Coordinates of C-alpha atoms in Angstrom, one line a residue:
M224 CA 0.1 0.1 0.0
E225 CA 1.4 3.4 -1.2
I226 CA 2.0 6.1 1.8
V227 CA 0.6 8.7 2.0
E228 CA 1.7 12.0 4.2
I229 CA -0.5 15.2 4.6
K230 CA 1.8 17.9 6.1
E231 CA -0.5 21.0 7.8
K232 CA 0.2 24.3 5.6
T233 CA -0.7 28.0 6.4
Y234 CA -4.2 28.1 6.0
K235 CA -7.6 29.8 7.0
S236 CA -9.8 28.5 9.5
L237 CA -13.1 29.3 10.8
A238 CA -11.4 31.4 13.5
D239 CA -10.0 33.9 10.6
Y240 CA -13.4 35.0 10.0
Y241 CA -15.0 35.6 13.2
D242 CA -14.5 39.2 12.7
I243 CA -12.2 40.8 10.4
P244 CA -11.9 44.7 12.4
E245 CA -11.6 46.7 8.9
L246 CA -14.6 45.0 7.5
D247 CA -18.2 45.5 7.6
I248 CA -20.5 42.3 7.9
M249 CA -21.5 42.2 4.6
A250 CA -17.5 42.2 3.2
R251 CA -16.5 40.4 6.2
A252 CA -19.9 37.6 4.3
N253 CA -18.1 38.3 1.0
Q254 CA -14.9 37.1 1.8
F255 CA -16.5 34.2 4.2
S256 CA -18.4 33.1 1.5
K257 CA -14.5 32.4 -0.6
F258 CA -13.2 30.4 1.9
I259 CA -16.2 28.0 1.3
D260 CA -16.4 27.9 -1.8
E261 CA -12.2 27.2 -2.4
N262 CA -13.4 24.5 0.5
A263 CA -16.0 23.0 -1.9
K264 CA -13.4 22.9 -4.9
N265 CA -11.9 20.7 -2.4
K266 CA -14.8 18.1 -1.3
H267 CA -14.0 19.7 1.9
L268 CA -17.5 21.0 3.0
D269 CA -19.1 18.2 5.1
Y270 CA -21.9 20.2 6.3
K271 CA -25.3 20.1 5.4
R272 CA -25.8 17.5 3.8
V273 CA -29.0 16.6 2.3
S274 CA -31.0 13.5 3.4
L275 CA -33.9 11.9 1.4
T276 CA -34.3 9.6 4.3
G277 CA -33.8 11.1 7.9
S278 CA -32.4 9.8 10.7
S279 CA -31.1 5.7 10.6
A280 CA -28.3 4.1 10.4
V281 CA -28.7 3.1 6.5
R282 CA -29.9 6.4 4.5
Q283 CA -30.1 8.3 1.3
V284 CA -27.7 11.3 0.7
K285 CA -27.8 13.9 -1.8
D286 CA -24.7 14.2 -3.2
K287 CA -23.8 17.9 -2.9
Y288 CA -20.9 17.6 -5.3
T289 CA -22.6 15.8 -8.3
G290 CA -26.2 15.7 -7.1
E291 CA -26.2 11.8 -7.5
I292 CA -28.5 10.0 -4.5
R293 CA -26.0 7.4 -2.2
E294 CA -26.4 5.0 0.1
M295 CA -24.0 5.9 3.0
L296 CA -23.7 4.2 6.3
Y297 CA -24.6 7.4 9.0
F298 CA -21.8 7.8 11.6
A299 CA -23.2 11.2 12.5
S300 CA -26.7 11.4 14.6
N301 CA -27.6 11.8 18.3
D302 CA -29.9 9.3 17.4
Y303 CA -29.0 6.4 19.5
L304 CA -32.0 4.5 20.3
N305 CA -32.8 5.7 16.8
L306 CA -36.4 6.6 18.3
T307 CA -36.8 9.1 15.1
N308 CA -37.8 6.4 13.4
H309 CA -39.3 3.9 16.4
P310 CA -43.5 3.0 15.4
R311 CA -44.9 3.9 18.5
V312 CA -43.0 6.8 18.4
K313 CA -44.3 7.9 15.3
E314 CA -48.2 7.5 15.7
A315 CA -48.2 9.1 19.2
G316 CA -47.0 12.4 16.9
I317 CA -49.8 11.2 14.3
A318 CA -52.0 11.1 17.3
A319 CA -51.0 14.4 18.9
V320 CA -51.5 16.5 15.4
K321 CA -54.9 15.3 14.2
K322 CA -56.1 15.9 17.6
Y323 CA -54.2 19.6 18.6
G324 CA -53.1 20.7 15.0
A325 CA -49.9 21.4 13.2
G326 CA -48.9 24.3 16.1
A327 CA -49.2 25.1 19.7
G328 CA -50.7 28.8 19.0
S329 CA -49.1 30.7 21.5
V330 CA -47.0 31.2 24.5
P331 CA -46.9 28.6 27.3
L332 CA -47.6 31.5 29.9
L333 CA -51.0 32.9 28.2
G334 CA -52.1 30.0 25.7
G335 CA -49.9 27.8 24.5
T336 CA -49.8 25.1 27.0
T337 CA -52.0 21.9 26.9
D338 CA -52.6 18.9 28.3
L339 CA -50.1 17.2 26.4
H340 CA -47.4 19.8 27.8
I341 CA -48.2 19.2 31.0
E342 CA -48.3 15.9 30.2
L343 CA -44.1 16.1 29.3
E344 CA -43.1 17.9 32.4
S345 CA -44.6 15.8 34.7
K346 CA -43.0 12.3 33.1
I347 CA -39.4 14.4 32.3
A348 CA -39.2 15.5 35.9
K349 CA -40.4 11.9 36.8
F350 CA -37.7 10.1 35.5
K351 CA -34.8 13.0 36.2
G352 CA -35.8 11.6 39.9
C353 CA -37.0 15.9 40.6
E354 CA -40.7 17.4 42.1
K355 CA -40.8 20.1 39.2
A356 CA -40.0 20.5 35.1
I357 CA -40.1 23.0 32.7
I358 CA -39.8 22.4 28.9
Y359 CA -38.8 25.0 26.2
T360 CA -38.5 24.8 21.9
S361 CA -35.2 23.8 22.1
G362 CA -32.1 22.8 24.1
Y363 CA -29.5 25.5 23.2
G364 CA -32.7 27.4 24.7
S365 CA -33.4 25.7 28.2
N366 CA -29.5 25.8 29.2
S367 CA -28.8 29.6 28.1
S368 CA -32.4 30.9 29.7
S369 CA -32.7 29.7 32.8
L370 CA -28.7 30.2 33.6
L371 CA -29.5 33.9 32.5
S372 CA -32.4 34.0 34.9
M373 CA -30.4 32.5 37.6
L374 CA -27.2 34.1 37.9
T375 CA -26.3 38.2 38.0
D376 CA -22.8 39.7 39.0
K377 CA -23.5 39.4 42.4
D378 CA -23.2 34.9 41.4
L379 CA -20.3 32.8 40.4
A380 CA -20.7 30.3 37.6
I381 CA -17.8 27.1 37.9
V382 CA -18.0 25.7 35.0
D383 CA -16.3 22.6 32.9
M384 CA -13.6 24.3 30.4
L385 CA -15.5 21.5 27.2
A386 CA -18.9 22.5 28.7
H387 CA -21.7 23.1 26.4
A388 CA -21.9 26.2 23.6
S389 CA -25.0 27.2 25.7
L390 CA -24.4 26.7 29.1
I391 CA -21.2 29.3 28.6
D392 CA -23.8 31.3 26.7
G393 CA -25.9 31.3 29.8
C394 CA -23.5 32.9 31.7
K395 CA -23.0 35.9 30.3
N396 CA -24.4 37.7 32.6
T397 CA -22.5 36.7 35.7
N398 CA -19.1 35.8 36.6
L399 CA -17.4 32.9 35.2
K400 CA -14.7 30.5 36.3
F401 CA -13.9 27.8 34.0
F402 CA -12.1 24.6 35.8
K403 CA -9.7 22.0 33.6
H404 CA -11.6 19.3 32.0
N405 CA -12.7 16.9 34.4
N406 CA -10.3 17.5 36.9
V407 CA -12.0 17.8 40.3
E408 CA -8.6 18.8 42.1
A409 CA -8.9 22.4 39.3
L410 CA -12.5 22.3 40.7
E411 CA -12.0 22.5 44.0
L412 CA -8.7 25.2 44.1
I413 CA -11.4 27.7 42.7
L414 CA -14.3 27.0 45.6
K415 CA -11.7 26.9 47.5
R416 CA -10.4 30.5 46.2
T417 CA -13.9 31.7 45.9
K418 CA -15.6 30.7 49.3
N419 CA -17.8 33.8 51.0
S420 CA -17.2 35.9 47.9
Y421 CA -20.3 35.7 46.3
R422 CA -24.1 35.3 46.6
T423 CA -24.8 32.0 44.4
R424 CA -21.7 29.5 43.4
L425 CA -22.7 27.3 40.7
I426 CA -20.7 24.4 39.4
V427 CA -22.3 23.7 35.8
I428 CA -21.0 20.4 34.1
D429 CA -22.1 18.1 31.5
G430 CA -23.2 14.6 31.8
V431 CA -21.1 13.2 28.5
Y432 CA -19.0 15.3 26.9
S433 CA -20.0 15.8 23.6
M434 CA -16.8 15.9 21.5
D435 CA -14.7 13.8 23.6
G436 CA -17.7 10.9 24.5
D437 CA -16.4 11.2 28.3
I438 CA -18.2 10.8 31.0
A439 CA -18.1 13.3 34.3
H440 CA -16.9 12.8 37.8
L441 CA -20.4 13.4 39.2
D442 CA -20.1 11.3 42.3
Q443 CA -17.3 13.6 43.5
I444 CA -18.6 16.7 41.8
V445 CA -21.4 16.6 43.8
E446 CA -19.8 15.9 47.4
M447 CA -17.2 18.7 46.7
A448 CA -20.1 20.5 46.3
K449 CA -21.7 19.9 49.5
Q450 CA -18.3 20.5 51.5
Y451 CA -18.5 23.6 50.3
G452 CA -21.4 25.0 49.4
A453 CA -21.9 25.4 46.5
Y454 CA -24.8 23.9 43.4
V455 CA -24.8 21.8 40.4
M456 CA -26.0 21.9 37.2
I457 CA -25.6 19.2 34.5
D458 CA -26.6 19.2 31.3
E459 CA -28.1 15.7 30.7
A460 CA -28.0 16.0 26.3
H461 CA -26.2 13.0 25.4
S462 CA -26.9 11.0 28.8
T463 CA -30.5 10.5 28.9
G464 CA -31.8 7.2 27.6
V465 CA -28.1 6.2 27.1
L466 CA -26.6 5.6 30.5
G467 CA -27.9 3.9 34.1
K468 CA -30.2 0.9 34.5
N469 CA -32.9 2.3 33.0
G470 CA -31.6 5.2 30.7
R471 CA -32.1 7.9 33.3
G472 CA -28.9 9.4 32.8
T473 CA -25.6 10.1 34.3
P474 CA -27.1 10.6 37.8
E475 CA -28.9 6.8 38.1
Y476 CA -25.0 6.1 36.4
F477 CA -23.3 7.0 40.0
N478 CA -27.1 6.4 42.3
L479 CA -27.7 10.6 42.8
S480 CA -30.9 9.9 41.4
G481 CA -33.0 13.1 42.7
K482 CA -30.2 14.5 44.5
I483 CA -28.6 16.9 41.9
D484 CA -29.9 20.3 42.2
I485 CA -31.2 21.3 38.6
V486 CA -30.6 18.9 36.3
S487 CA -31.1 20.0 32.3
G488 CA -31.0 18.5 28.8
T489 CA -32.2 18.3 25.2
F490 CA -35.1 16.2 23.4
S491 CA -33.2 15.9 20.6
K492 CA -31.0 13.2 21.2
A493 CA -31.8 10.0 22.7
L494 CA -35.1 10.8 22.6
G495 CA -35.4 11.5 19.1
G496 CA -37.5 14.8 19.3
V497 CA -37.0 18.3 19.8
G498 CA -36.4 20.7 22.5
G499 CA -34.9 20.9 26.3
F500 CA -35.9 21.1 29.4
V501 CA -35.4 21.6 32.9
A502 CA -35.8 19.7 36.1
S503 CA -35.2 20.6 39.8
N504 CA -37.2 22.0 42.8
S505 CA -40.7 23.2 42.7
D506 CA -39.4 26.7 43.7
L507 CA -37.3 27.3 41.3
I508 CA -38.9 25.7 38.1
N509 CA -41.7 28.4 39.3
L510 CA -38.8 31.0 38.7
L511 CA -38.3 29.8 35.5
H512 CA -41.7 30.4 34.2
F513 CA -41.3 34.0 34.5
Y514 CA -37.9 34.7 34.3
S515 CA -36.6 32.7 31.8
R516 CA -37.0 34.8 28.6
G517 CA -36.6 31.6 26.2
Y518 CA -39.7 30.6 28.2
M519 CA -41.8 32.9 28.0
F520 CA -41.3 34.6 24.6
S521 CA -41.0 32.0 22.2
T522 CA -44.2 29.4 20.9
A523 CA -44.8 26.2 23.3
M524 CA -43.8 23.4 21.4
A525 CA -45.3 21.7 18.6
P526 CA -48.0 19.4 20.2
Q527 CA -46.7 16.5 17.7
V528 CA -43.5 16.9 18.8
V529 CA -45.1 16.9 22.6
G530 CA -46.7 14.0 21.9
S531 CA -44.2 11.6 20.5
L532 CA -42.0 12.7 23.1
I533 CA -43.7 11.3 26.1
T534 CA -43.7 7.9 24.2
A535 CA -40.3 8.0 23.1
I536 CA -39.2 7.9 27.3
E537 CA -42.1 5.1 28.2
V538 CA -39.6 3.4 25.1
V539 CA -36.9 4.2 27.5
E540 CA -39.0 2.8 30.1
E541 CA -39.9 -0.3 28.9
E542 CA -37.8 -1.1 25.5
S543 CA -34.4 -2.0 27.6
Q544 CA -33.4 -4.3 25.1
I545 CA -33.1 -0.8 22.6
R546 CA -30.9 0.5 25.1
E547 CA -28.9 -2.7 25.7
R548 CA -28.0 -3.7 21.4
L549 CA -26.5 0.3 21.3
W550 CA -24.3 -0.6 24.9
N551 CA -23.3 -3.9 22.9
N552 CA -22.4 -1.8 19.9
I553 CA -20.3 0.5 21.4
H554 CA -18.4 -2.2 22.9
Y555 CA -17.9 -3.5 20.3
F556 CA -16.8 -1.0 18.4
K557 CA -14.1 1.0 21.2
K558 CA -12.7 -2.7 20.9
G559 CA -12.0 -2.4 17.2
L560 CA -10.8 1.2 17.3
L561 CA -8.1 0.3 20.7
Q562 CA -6.7 -2.6 18.5
L563 CA -6.1 -0.8 15.6
G564 CA -4.0 2.1 17.5
F565 CA -6.1 5.0 17.5
N566 CA -5.9 7.2 19.8
I567 CA -9.7 8.1 21.0
G568 CA -9.5 10.1 23.7
M569 CA -11.3 9.4 27.2
S570 CA -14.4 7.9 25.4
Q571 CA -16.9 6.4 27.4
T572 CA -19.8 6.2 25.8
A573 CA -21.3 6.4 21.8
I574 CA -19.5 9.3 20.5
F575 CA -15.9 8.3 19.1
P576 CA -13.2 10.9 18.4
I577 CA -10.8 9.7 16.4
I578 CA -8.0 12.3 17.6
I579 CA -6.0 13.0 14.3
G580 CA -4.6 16.7 15.1
N581 CA -4.1 18.3 11.9
D582 CA -7.4 20.3 10.3
L583 CA -6.3 19.1 6.7
L584 CA -5.5 15.5 6.9
T585 CA -9.0 15.6 8.6
K586 CA -11.1 16.9 6.3
E587 CA -9.2 14.8 3.9
I588 CA -9.8 11.9 5.8
C589 CA -12.9 12.7 5.8
R590 CA -13.1 13.3 2.1
E591 CA -12.6 9.9 1.6
L592 CA -14.7 8.0 3.9
N593 CA -17.7 10.2 2.0
E594 CA -16.2 8.8 -1.2
M595 CA -16.6 5.2 0.6
D596 CA -20.3 5.8 1.4
I597 CA -19.6 6.2 5.3
Y598 CA -21.1 9.6 7.0
V599 CA -18.8 11.2 9.4
N600 CA -18.1 14.8 10.4
P601 CA -15.0 16.7 10.9
V602 CA -14.5 18.9 14.1
L603 CA -11.8 21.8 13.5
Y604 CA -10.1 24.6 14.8
P605 CA -11.7 26.4 16.5
A606 CA -14.6 24.2 18.0
V607 CA -11.1 22.3 18.9
S608 CA -7.7 23.2 19.1
K609 CA -5.7 22.3 16.3
R610 CA -3.5 19.4 18.2
L611 CA -7.0 17.4 18.9
S612 CA -8.8 18.0 15.4
R613 CA -11.0 14.9 15.3
I614 CA -13.1 12.8 12.9
R615 CA -16.1 12.5 15.2
L616 CA -18.5 8.6 14.5
S617 CA -21.2 8.3 17.1
I618 CA -23.2 4.7 17.2
M619 CA -26.9 4.2 17.0
S620 CA -28.6 0.9 18.0
E621 CA -30.1 -0.2 14.9
H622 CA -26.5 -0.2 13.9
S623 CA -24.8 -4.5 12.9
I624 CA -21.7 -5.4 13.0
E625 CA -21.8 -5.7 9.0
H626 CA -22.0 -1.8 9.5
L627 CA -19.7 -1.5 12.2
D628 CA -16.6 -3.6 10.4
K629 CA -16.9 -1.6 7.4
V630 CA -16.0 1.3 9.2
L631 CA -13.3 -0.2 10.7
N632 CA -12.1 -1.7 7.5
A633 CA -12.3 1.7 6.2
L634 CA -10.8 3.1 9.1
E635 CA -8.3 0.8 9.0
Y636 CA -6.9 1.1 5.5
L637 CA -6.6 5.4 5.7
G638 CA -4.7 5.1 9.3
K639 CA -1.9 3.2 7.4
K640 CA -2.5 5.7 4.2
Y641 CA -1.9 8.2 6.2
Q642 CA 0.3 7.2 8.8
L643 CA -1.8 7.0 11.7
I644 CA -1.9 3.5 12.9

């Protein structure tokens, strides 16, 4: 086999177009479009590919370069349990739209709340071991809007440096300190130094980190929060439906259900829908109803989405074999990647980063995988540091061993070709 080496040269990245001081917005947009066109010319624009069949292990995709319809193995989905196409989940959505219509018609506080919305709030609160929950039309909105309403300049958010962007954006109205990823010693140092300095101190973490697939040290963090008089907020986006004996997430995984101050999350990953939630004690949820602007000023979640989500939670509770298939796939794929010698960081869940550390090489490998009908996503600077650029793969319960083997074989070929293994 021919050994190919790609050395990274000076090139432009997304970071170069975040702000160009001498250009107004239209001129900046024009320059950015040229950058996009150059990537497309090199077949390095693996974004916003058009699916004709939705989320499934094998999907039909319109090739953005040739226009042909291709059948591809899909390894870039957050639909871990394949509930987007579960018959019960789809039927529940159809029944809801027939009864309630295509939209809620108003914001939740004024006229947009139906009995279905109340049922979903009650179900997700119970599922997460909390007294009460509030639901939003997006997972991003549930995090950013709730944090913006809870914390001011008198408070402090202590945030894992790899926490989701929605959590970080939600801390713009407050004081913010980052601690080294999943490093409880670094967290403790901040807690010691800030004692008695702020009205509220809130530790903000992910349950499972979306770019690395590792799990927060929740047991140690909760114990530390108690010791230093802080609260804990955990984003369960990639944990819900996946972690824990019953799929209830990271707190269940650590036997801490009902013991976390604030549990947030999205309905758009393993539950297969869209929207978000915050679950906590009744008092805090009552406050969010009236002070969380993303809830107050957004039309309520569409009824068909609500109906599907109620049933999706029931499927997670009642059909544990789906989660078992997912974990069988996770273990099989992880073993294969490690045997090949790839750097997958600290991945523990359905998310697998293949760390390459070279943006151009990452793009080129993704181009070749695309030509092999394998759908994956590159993660490049500034989403991660240049030395940690990667291909991100995610596993679903619907993937077969044949699917997993095809990807492993392709990665082995490319890993040797580009001297990664």
